[in-house]
PDB file of C-alpha atoms in Angstrom:
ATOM      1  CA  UNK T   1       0.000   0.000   0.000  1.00 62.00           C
ATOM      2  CA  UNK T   2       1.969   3.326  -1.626  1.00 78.00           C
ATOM      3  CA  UNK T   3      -0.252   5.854   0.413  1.00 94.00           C
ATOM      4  CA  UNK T   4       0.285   9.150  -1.649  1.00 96.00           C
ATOM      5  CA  UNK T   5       2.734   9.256  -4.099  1.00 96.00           C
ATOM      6  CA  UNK T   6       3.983  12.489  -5.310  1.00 97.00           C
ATOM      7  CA  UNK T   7       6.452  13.270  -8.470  1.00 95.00           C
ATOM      8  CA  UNK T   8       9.118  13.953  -9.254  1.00 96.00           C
ATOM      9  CA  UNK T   9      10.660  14.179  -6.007  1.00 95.00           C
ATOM     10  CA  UNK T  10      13.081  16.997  -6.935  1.00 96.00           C
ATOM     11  CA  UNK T  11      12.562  19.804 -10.007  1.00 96.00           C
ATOM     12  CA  UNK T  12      14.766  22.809 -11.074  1.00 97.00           C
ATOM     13  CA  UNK T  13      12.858  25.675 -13.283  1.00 96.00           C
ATOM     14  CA  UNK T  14      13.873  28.477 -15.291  1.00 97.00           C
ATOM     15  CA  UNK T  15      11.987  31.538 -14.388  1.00 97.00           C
ATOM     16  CA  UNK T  16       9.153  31.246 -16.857  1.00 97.00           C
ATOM     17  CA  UNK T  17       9.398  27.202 -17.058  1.00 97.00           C
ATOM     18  CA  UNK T  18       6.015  25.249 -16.584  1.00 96.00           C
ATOM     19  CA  UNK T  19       5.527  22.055 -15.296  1.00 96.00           C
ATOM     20  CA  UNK T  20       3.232  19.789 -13.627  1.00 97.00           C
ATOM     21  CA  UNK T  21       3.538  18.046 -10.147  1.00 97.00           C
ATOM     22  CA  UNK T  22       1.678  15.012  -9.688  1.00 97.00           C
ATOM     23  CA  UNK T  23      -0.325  13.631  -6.906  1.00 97.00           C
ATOM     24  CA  UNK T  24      -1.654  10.131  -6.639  1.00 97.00           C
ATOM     25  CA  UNK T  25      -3.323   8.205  -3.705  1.00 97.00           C
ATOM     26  CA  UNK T  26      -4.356   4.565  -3.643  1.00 96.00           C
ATOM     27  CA  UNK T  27      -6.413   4.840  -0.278  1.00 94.00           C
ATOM     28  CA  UNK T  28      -9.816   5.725  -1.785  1.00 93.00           C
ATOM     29  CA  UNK T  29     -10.059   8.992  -0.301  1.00 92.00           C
ATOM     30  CA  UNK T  30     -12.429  11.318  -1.426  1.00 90.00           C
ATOM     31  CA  UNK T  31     -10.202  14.777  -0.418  1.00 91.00           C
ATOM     32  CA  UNK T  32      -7.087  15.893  -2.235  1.00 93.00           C
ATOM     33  CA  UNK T  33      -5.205  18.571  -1.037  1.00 94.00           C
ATOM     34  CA  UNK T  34      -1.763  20.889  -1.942  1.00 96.00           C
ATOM     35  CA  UNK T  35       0.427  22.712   0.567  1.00 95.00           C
ATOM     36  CA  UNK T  36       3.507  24.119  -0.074  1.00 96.00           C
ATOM     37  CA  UNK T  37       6.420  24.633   3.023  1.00 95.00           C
ATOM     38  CA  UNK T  38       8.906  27.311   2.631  1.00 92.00           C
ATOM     39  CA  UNK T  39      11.893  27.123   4.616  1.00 83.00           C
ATOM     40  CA  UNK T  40      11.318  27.570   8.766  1.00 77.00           C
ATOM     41  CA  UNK T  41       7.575  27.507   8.233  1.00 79.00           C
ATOM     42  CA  UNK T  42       4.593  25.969   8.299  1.00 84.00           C
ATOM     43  CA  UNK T  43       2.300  24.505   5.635  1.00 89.00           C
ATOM     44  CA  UNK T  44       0.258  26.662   3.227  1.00 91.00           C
ATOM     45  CA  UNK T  45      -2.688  25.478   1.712  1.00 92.00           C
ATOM     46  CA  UNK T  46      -2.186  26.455  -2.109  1.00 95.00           C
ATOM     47  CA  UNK T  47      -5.702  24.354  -3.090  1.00 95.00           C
ATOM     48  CA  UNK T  48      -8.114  21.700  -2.547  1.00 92.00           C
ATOM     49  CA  UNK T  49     -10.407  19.150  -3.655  1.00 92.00           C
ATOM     50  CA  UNK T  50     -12.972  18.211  -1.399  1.00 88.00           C
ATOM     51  CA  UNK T  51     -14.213  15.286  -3.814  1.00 87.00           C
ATOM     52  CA  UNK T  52     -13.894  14.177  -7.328  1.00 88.00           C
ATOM     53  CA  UNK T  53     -14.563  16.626  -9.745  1.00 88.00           C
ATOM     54  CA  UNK T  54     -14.218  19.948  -7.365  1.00 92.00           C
ATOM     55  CA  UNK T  55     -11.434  21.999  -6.593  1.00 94.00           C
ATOM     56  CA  UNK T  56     -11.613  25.114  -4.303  1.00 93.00           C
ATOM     57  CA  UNK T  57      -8.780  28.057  -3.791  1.00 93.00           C
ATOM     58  CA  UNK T  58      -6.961  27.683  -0.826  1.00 91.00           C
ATOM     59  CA  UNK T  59      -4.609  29.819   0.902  1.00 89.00           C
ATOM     60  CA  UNK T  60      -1.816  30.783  -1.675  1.00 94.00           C
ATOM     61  CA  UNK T  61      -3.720  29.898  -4.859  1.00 96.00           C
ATOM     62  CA  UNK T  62      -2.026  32.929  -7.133  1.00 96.00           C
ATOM     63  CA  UNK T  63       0.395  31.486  -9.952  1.00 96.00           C
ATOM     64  CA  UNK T  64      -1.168  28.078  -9.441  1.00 97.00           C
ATOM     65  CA  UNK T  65      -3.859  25.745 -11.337  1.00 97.00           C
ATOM     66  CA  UNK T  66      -4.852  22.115 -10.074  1.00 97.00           C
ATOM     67  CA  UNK T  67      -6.690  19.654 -11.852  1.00 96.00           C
ATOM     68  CA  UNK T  68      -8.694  16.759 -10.013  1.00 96.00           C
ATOM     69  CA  UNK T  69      -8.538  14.035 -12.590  1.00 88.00           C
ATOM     70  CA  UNK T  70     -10.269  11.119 -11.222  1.00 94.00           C
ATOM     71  CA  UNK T  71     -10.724   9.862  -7.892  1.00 94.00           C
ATOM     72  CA  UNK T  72      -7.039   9.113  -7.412  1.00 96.00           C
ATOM     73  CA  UNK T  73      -4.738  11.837  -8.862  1.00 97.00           C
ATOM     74  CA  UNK T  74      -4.972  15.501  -8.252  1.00 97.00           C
ATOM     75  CA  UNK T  75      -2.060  17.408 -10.039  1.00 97.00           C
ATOM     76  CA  UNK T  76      -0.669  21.077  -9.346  1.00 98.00           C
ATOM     77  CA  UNK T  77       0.646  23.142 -12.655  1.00 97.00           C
ATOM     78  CA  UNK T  78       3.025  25.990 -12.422  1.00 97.00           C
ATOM     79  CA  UNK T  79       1.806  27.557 -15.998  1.00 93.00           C
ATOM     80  CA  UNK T  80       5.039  30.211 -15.193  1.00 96.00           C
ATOM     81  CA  UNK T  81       7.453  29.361 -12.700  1.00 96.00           C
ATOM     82  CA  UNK T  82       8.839  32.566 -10.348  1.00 97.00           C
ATOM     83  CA  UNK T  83      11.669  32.196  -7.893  1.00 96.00           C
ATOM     84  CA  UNK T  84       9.223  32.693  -5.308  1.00 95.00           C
ATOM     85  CA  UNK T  85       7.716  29.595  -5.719  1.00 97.00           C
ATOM     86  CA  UNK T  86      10.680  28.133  -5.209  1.00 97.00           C
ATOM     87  CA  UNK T  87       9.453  26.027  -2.185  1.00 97.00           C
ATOM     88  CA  UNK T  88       8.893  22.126  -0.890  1.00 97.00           C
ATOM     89  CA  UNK T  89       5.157  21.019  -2.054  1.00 98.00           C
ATOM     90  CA  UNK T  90       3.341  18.380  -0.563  1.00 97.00           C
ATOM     91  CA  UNK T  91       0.087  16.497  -1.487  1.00 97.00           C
ATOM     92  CA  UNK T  92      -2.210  15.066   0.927  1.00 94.00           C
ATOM     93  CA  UNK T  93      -5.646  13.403   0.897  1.00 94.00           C
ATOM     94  CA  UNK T  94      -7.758  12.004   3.663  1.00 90.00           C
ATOM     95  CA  UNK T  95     -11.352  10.038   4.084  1.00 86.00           C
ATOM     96  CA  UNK T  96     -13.035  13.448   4.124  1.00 75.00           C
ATOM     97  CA  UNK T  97     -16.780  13.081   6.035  1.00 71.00           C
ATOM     98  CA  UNK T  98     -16.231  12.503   9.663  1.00 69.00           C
ATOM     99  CA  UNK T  99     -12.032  11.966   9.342  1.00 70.00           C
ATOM    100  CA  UNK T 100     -11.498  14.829   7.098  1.00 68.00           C
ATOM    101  CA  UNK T 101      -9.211  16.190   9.429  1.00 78.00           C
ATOM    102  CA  UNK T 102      -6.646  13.405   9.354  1.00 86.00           C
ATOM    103  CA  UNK T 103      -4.324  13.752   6.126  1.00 91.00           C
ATOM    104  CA  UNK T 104      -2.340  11.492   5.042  1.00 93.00           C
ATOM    105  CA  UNK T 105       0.917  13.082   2.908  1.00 95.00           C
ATOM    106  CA  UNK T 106       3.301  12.525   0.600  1.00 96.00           C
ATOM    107  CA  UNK T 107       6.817  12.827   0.735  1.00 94.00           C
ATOM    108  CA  UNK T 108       7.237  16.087  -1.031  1.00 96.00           C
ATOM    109  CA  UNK T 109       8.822  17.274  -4.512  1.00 97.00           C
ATOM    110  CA  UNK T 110      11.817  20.394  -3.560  1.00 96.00           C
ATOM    111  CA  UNK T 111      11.415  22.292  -6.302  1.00 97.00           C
ATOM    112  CA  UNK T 112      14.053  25.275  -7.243  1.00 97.00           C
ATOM    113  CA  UNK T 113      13.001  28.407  -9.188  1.00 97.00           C
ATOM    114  CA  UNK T 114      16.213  29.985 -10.954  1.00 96.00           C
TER     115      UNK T 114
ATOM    116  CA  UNK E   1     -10.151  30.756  10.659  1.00 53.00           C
ATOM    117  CA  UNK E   2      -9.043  29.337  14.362  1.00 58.00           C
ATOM    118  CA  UNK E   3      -5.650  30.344  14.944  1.00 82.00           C
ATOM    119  CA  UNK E   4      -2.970  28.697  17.121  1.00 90.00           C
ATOM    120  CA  UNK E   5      -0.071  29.745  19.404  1.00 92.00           C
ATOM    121  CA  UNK E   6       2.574  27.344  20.793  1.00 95.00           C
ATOM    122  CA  UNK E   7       6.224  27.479  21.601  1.00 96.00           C
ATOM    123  CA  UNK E   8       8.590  27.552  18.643  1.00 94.00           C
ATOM    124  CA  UNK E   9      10.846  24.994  20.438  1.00 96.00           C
ATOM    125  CA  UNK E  10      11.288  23.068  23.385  1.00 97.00           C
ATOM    126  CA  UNK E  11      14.422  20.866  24.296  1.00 97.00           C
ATOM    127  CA  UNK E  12      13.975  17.617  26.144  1.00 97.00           C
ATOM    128  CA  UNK E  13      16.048  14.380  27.352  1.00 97.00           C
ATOM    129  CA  UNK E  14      15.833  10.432  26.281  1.00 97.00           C
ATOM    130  CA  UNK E  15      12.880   9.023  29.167  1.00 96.00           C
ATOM    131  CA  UNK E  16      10.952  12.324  29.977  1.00 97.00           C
ATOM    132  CA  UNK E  17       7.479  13.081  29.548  1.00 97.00           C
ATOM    133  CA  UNK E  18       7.322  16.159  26.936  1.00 97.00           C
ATOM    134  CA  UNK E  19       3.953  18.468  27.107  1.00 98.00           C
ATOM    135  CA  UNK E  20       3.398  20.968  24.439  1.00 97.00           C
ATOM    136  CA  UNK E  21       0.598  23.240  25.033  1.00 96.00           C
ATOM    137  CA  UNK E  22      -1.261  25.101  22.319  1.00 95.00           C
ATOM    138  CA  UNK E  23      -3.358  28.023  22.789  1.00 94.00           C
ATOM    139  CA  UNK E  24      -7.114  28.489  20.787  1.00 92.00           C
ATOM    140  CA  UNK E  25      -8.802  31.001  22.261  1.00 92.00           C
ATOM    141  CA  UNK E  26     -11.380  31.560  19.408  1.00 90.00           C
ATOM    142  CA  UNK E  27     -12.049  27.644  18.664  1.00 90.00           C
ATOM    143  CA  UNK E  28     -15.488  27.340  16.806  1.00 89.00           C
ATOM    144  CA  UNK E  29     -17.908  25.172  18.585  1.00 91.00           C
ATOM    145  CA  UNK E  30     -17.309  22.396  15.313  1.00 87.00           C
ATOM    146  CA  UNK E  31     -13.818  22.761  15.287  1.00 88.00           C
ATOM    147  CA  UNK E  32     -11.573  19.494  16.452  1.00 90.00           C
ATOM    148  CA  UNK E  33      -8.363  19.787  18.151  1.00 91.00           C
ATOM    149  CA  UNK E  34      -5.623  17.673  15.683  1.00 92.00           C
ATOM    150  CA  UNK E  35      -1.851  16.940  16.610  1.00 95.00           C
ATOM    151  CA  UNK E  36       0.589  16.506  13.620  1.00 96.00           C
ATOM    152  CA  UNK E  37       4.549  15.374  13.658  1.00 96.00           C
ATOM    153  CA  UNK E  38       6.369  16.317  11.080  1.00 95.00           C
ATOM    154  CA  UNK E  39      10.102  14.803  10.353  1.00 94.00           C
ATOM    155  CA  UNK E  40      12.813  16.544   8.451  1.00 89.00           C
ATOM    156  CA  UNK E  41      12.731  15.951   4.675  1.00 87.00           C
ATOM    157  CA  UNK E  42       8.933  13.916   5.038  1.00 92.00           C
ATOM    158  CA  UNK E  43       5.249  15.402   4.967  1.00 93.00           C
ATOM    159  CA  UNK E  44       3.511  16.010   8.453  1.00 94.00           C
ATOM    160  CA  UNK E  45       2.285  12.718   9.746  1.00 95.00           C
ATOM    161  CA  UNK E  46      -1.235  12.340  11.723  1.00 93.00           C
ATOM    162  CA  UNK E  47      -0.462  11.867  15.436  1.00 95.00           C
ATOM    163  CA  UNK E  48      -3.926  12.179  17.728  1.00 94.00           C
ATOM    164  CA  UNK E  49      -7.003  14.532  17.052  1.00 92.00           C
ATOM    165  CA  UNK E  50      -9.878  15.081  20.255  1.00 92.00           C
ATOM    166  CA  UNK E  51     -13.218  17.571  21.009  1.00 92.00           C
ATOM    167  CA  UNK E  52     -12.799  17.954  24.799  1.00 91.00           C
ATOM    168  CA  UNK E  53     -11.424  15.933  27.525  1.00 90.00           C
ATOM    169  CA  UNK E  54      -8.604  13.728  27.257  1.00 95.00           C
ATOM    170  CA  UNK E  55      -7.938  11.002  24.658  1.00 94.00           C
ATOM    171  CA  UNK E  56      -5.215   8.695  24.470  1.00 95.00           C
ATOM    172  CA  UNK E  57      -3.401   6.597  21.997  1.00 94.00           C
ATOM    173  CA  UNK E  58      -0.312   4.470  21.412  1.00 93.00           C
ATOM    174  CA  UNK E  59       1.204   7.882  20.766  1.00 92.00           C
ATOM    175  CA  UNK E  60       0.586  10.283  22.821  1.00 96.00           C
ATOM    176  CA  UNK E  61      -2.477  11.911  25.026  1.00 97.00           C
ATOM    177  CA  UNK E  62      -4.281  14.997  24.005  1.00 97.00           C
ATOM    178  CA  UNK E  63      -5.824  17.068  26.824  1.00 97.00           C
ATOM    179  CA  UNK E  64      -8.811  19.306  26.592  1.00 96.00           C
ATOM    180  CA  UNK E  65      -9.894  21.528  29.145  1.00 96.00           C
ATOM    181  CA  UNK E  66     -13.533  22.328  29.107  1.00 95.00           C
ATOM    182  CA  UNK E  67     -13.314  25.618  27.760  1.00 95.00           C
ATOM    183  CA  UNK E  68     -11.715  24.235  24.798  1.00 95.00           C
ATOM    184  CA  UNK E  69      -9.372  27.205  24.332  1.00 94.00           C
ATOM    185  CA  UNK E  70      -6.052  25.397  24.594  1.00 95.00           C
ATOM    186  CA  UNK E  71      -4.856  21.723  24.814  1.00 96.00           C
ATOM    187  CA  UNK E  72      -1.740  20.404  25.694  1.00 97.00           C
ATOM    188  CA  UNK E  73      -0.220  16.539  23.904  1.00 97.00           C
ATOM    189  CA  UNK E  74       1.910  14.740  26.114  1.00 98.00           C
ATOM    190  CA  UNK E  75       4.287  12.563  24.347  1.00 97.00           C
ATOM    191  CA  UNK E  76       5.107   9.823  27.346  1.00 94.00           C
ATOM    192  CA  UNK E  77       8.879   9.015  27.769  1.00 93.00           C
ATOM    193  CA  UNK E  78      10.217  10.537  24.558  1.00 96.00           C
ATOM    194  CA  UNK E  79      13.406   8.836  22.943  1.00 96.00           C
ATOM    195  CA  UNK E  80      15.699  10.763  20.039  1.00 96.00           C
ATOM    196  CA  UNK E  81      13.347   9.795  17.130  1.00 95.00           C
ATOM    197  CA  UNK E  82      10.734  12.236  18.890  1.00 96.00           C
ATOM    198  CA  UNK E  83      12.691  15.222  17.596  1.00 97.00           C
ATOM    199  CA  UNK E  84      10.503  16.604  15.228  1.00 97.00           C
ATOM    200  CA  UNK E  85       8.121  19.502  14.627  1.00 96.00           C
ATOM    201  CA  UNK E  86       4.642  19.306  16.174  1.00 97.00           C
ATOM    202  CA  UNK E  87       1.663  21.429  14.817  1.00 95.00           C
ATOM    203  CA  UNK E  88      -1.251  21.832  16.178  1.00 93.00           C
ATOM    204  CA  UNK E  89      -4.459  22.871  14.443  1.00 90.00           C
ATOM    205  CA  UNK E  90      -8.050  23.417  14.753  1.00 88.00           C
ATOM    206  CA  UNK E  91     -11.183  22.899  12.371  1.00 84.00           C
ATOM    207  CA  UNK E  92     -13.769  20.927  11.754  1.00 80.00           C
ATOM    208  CA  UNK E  93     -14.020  17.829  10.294  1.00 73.00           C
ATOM    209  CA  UNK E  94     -13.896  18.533   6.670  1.00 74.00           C
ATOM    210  CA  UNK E  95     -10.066  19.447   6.855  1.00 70.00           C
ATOM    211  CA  UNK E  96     -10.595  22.348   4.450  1.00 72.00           C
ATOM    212  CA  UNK E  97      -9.753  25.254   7.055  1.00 72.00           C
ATOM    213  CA  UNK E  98      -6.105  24.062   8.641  1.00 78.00           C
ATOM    214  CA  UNK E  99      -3.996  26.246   9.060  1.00 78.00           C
ATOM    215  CA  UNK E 100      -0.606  25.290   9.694  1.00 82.00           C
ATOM    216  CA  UNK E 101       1.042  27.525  11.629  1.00 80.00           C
ATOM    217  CA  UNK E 102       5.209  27.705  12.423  1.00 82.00           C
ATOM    218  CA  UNK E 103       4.670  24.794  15.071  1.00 92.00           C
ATOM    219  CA  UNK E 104       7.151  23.703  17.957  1.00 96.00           C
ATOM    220  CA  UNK E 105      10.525  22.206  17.216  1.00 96.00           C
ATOM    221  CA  UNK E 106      11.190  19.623  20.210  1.00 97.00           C
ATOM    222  CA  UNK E 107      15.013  18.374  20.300  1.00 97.00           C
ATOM    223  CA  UNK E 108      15.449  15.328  21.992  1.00 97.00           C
ATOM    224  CA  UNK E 109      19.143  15.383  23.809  1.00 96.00           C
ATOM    225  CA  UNK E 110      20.661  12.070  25.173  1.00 94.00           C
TER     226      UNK E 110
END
């Protein structure tokens, strides 16, 4: 049992680069969520899906887009990388009902904005 | 959106009990009390979650006091793979309002 998978692990953009992160979870869950941790801090809530085909702004939404593909994958796309996202990103999901609150995460992809 | 206040850091030693105590003052009446541990390099792990009073798990214990405006987790004789970052949050069971704030670093010593 993976849990939440997350790639690629590590990623280094040019200023202006795009790219895609992906998310995948093989517990059934029905919420999908993506934080990003800058260095010393805590975890931002960039967006969320609460269930299969919705997605809802979270936190630090600006200069991000998610897609919630099917019940399993929920991806994060950088359309124009800046240095400040330069930043560790994390997906999580969880049961969502009445154990919403326990997420389950992923190891996290470092990504590097030059 | 609740917001929390703990210590940035505590230090402990191998065998003591640790208590961190967070502060809620404006908890929402559905808002849960959750505990996560987070390890260099890995995403935040779930450790206990509670309403009021006390609840207990092969973990740790999370206490409530009545007026629900702070708790405190209590990590029983903590060994050096307890050093870690602890957050604690409050919302309500969807998960959609967490906020993670800076958390508390605990450094276990030998």
């Amino acid at each position: 049992n993976a849990g939440v998978t997350q790639t690629p692990k590590f990623q280094v953009l040019k200023t202006g680069q795009s790219m895609t992160l992906q998310c995948a979870q093989d517990m059934n869950h029905n919420s999908m969520y993506w934080y990003r941790q800058d260095p010393g801090m805590g975890l931002r809530l960039i967006y969320y899906s609460a269930s299969e085909g919705t997605t809802d702004k979270g936190e630090v939404p600006n200069g991000y887009n998610v897609s919630r593909l099917n019940k399993r994958e929920f991806s994060l796309r950088l359309e124009s990388a800046a240095p400040s996202q330069t930043s560790v990103y994390f997906c999580a999901s969880s049961p969502g009902r009445d154990r919403g609150s326990e997420l389950f995460f992923g190891s996290g992809t470092q990504l590097s904005v030059l | 959106l609740a917001k929390t206040t703990q210590p940035i850091s505590m230090d402990s030693y191998e065998g003591q009990e640790v208590n961190i105590t967070c502060s809620h003052n404006n908890i929402a009446t559905n808002d849960y009390i959750t505990w996560y541990q987070q390890f260099p390099s890995q995403g935040p792990r779930f450790i206990i979650q509670g309403y009021k009073t006390k609840v207990t798990n092969e973990v740790a214990s999370l206490f409530i006091p009545a007026d629900r405006k702070s708790s405190t987790l209590s990590l029983p004789r903590v060994s050096l793979s307890d050093t870690a970052v602890y957050y604690c949050l409050v919302g309500d069971m969807s998960g959609q309002n967490f906020v993670f704030g800076p958390g508390t670093r605990l450094s276990v010593l030998p």
